[in-house]
Amino acid sequence: MRIGEAAAAAGMTTKTLRFYEDSGLLPAAKRSLNGYRDYTEDSVARLEFIRRGRAAGLALTQIREILGLRDAGKAPCAHVQDLLSNQLADLDHQIAELMALRSVVAGLHATAASGTDASCDPGRICSYL
Amino acid sequence: MRIGEAAAAAGMTTKTLRFYEDSGLLPAAKRSLNGYRDYTEDSVARLEFIRRGRAAGLALTQIREILGLRDAGKAPCAHVQDLLSNQLADLDHQIAELMALRSVVAGLHATAASGTDASCDPGRICSYL
DNA sequence: CTCAACCTTCCCCTACACTGGAATGTCAAG
DNA sequence: CTTGACATTCCAGTGTAGGGGAAGGTTGAG
């Protein structure tokens, strides 16, 4: 199938497929006589795997590692487990940071909602911050 | 004072101060006879305000708006209130998205921890994802 | 024949907040 | 006089995941 068809099947754009090829996530596609890339069902399965990886918040470099292992004939499952562990820890870390920031901002917001503009000293730019 | 001193007082680098000037957050600094920028205590107060804004997660464009109002002689307090409200809503949104992602990843991780590598079909790349 | 819808390569652009480095000028101390 | 620590300008790069658009080739339908 041609690139547009494969892209549609995977829910991506043709740009993305060429980008993935350039980035080493897809092997260089076979070409038809006219020079067009020619994809198979396997290509679409690979694209769908990439999609699942992205949906889990993995970076393309990590997905590339997994694909590299599989292409080397090794089962990447243990590595995927590690990546998922790290991803979970990263997410917890990011969530904790955002919650800390949220509480700072909530405090400022509460002060701003209860305060009066009149007390604002120009030298301080804005007393609510 | 010279740029290095002002930067140190505000806990920033000289690069950052020049960048802020270029970005319209600081007025073009007065120059000494030798061409060096010359800062005052007010400059440092302004830098500290920028720092507080950044610490609240505001973008430089938003901080620039606040400073612009103050420079125009208006009290930016009402605008700051709006920004804080939006920031709070944005943070809640981001946190909700991360928590949703976290639950997806946690599910995958649990499956990966309990599953067996043997069942992994190469055509699927990795069954854990 | 021509038109539209595909496809190709190539290069630049996006957001964000800086950071690095080159080439050069200024100034006080030893 | 020289050295070192400052300062200046300007240009380019960082990371991420593609997107925009030009200039041109290919194919099927009407």
Coordinates of C-alpha atoms in Angstrom, one line a residue, chain A residues 31-113:
Chain A
R31 CA 9.9 1.4 -3.4
S32 CA 7.5 0.7 -6.2
L33 CA 8.7 1.1 -9.7
N34 CA 7.6 4.7 -9.7
G35 CA 9.7 5.4 -6.6
Y36 CA 6.7 5.5 -4.2
R37 CA 7.1 3.9 -0.8
D38 CA 5.3 0.6 -0.5
Y39 CA 4.1 -0.5 2.9
T40 CA 2.7 -3.8 4.2
E41 CA 0.4 -4.8 7.0
D42 CA 3.5 -5.4 9.1
S43 CA 4.4 -1.8 8.6
V44 CA 1.0 -0.7 9.9
A45 CA 1.4 -3.0 12.9
R46 CA 4.7 -1.4 13.6
L47 CA 3.1 2.1 13.4
E48 CA 0.4 1.0 15.7
F49 CA 3.0 -0.2 18.2
I50 CA 4.6 3.2 18.0
R51 CA 1.2 4.8 18.6
R52 CA 0.7 2.7 21.7
G53 CA 4.1 3.7 23.0
R54 CA 3.4 7.4 22.4
A55 CA 0.0 6.9 24.1
A56 CA 1.9 5.6 27.2
G57 CA 4.0 8.8 27.1
L58 CA 7.2 7.2 25.8
A59 CA 9.6 9.3 23.8
L60 CA 10.5 8.3 20.3
T61 CA 14.0 7.5 21.4
Q62 CA 12.7 4.9 23.9
I63 CA 10.3 3.4 21.3
R64 CA 13.3 3.2 19.0
E65 CA 15.2 1.2 21.6
I66 CA 12.4 -1.3 21.9
L67 CA 12.1 -1.7 18.2
G68 CA 15.8 -2.1 17.9
L69 CA 15.8 -5.0 20.3
R70 CA 12.9 -6.6 18.5
D71 CA 14.7 -6.1 15.2
A72 CA 17.8 -7.7 16.6
G73 CA 15.7 -10.8 17.4
K74 CA 15.6 -10.2 21.1
A75 CA 12.4 -10.0 23.1
P76 CA 12.2 -6.4 24.4
C77 CA 9.8 -7.2 27.1
A78 CA 12.2 -6.9 30.0
H79 CA 13.3 -3.6 28.7
V80 CA 9.7 -2.4 28.3
Q81 CA 9.1 -3.3 31.9
D82 CA 12.0 -1.1 32.9
L83 CA 10.7 1.7 30.7
L84 CA 7.3 1.4 32.2
S85 CA 8.7 1.5 35.7
N86 CA 10.7 4.6 34.9
Q87 CA 7.8 6.2 33.2
L88 CA 5.6 5.6 36.3
A89 CA 8.2 7.2 38.5
D90 CA 8.7 10.1 36.1
L91 CA 4.9 10.7 36.1
D92 CA 4.7 10.6 39.8
H93 CA 7.6 13.1 40.0
Q94 CA 6.0 15.4 37.5
I95 CA 2.6 15.2 39.2
A96 CA 4.2 16.0 42.5
E97 CA 5.9 19.0 41.1
L98 CA 2.7 20.3 39.5
M99 CA 0.8 19.8 42.7
A100 CA 3.4 21.8 44.6
L101 CA 3.2 24.5 42.0
R102 CA -0.6 24.4 42.2
S103 CA -0.5 24.9 45.9
V104 CA 1.8 27.9 45.5
V105 CA -0.5 29.4 42.9
A106 CA -3.6 28.6 44.9
G107 CA -2.2 30.5 47.8
L108 CA -1.4 33.5 45.7
H109 CA -4.8 33.3 44.1
A110 CA -6.6 33.2 47.4
T111 CA -4.6 36.3 48.6
A112 CA -5.4 38.1 45.4
A113 CA -9.1 37.3 45.7

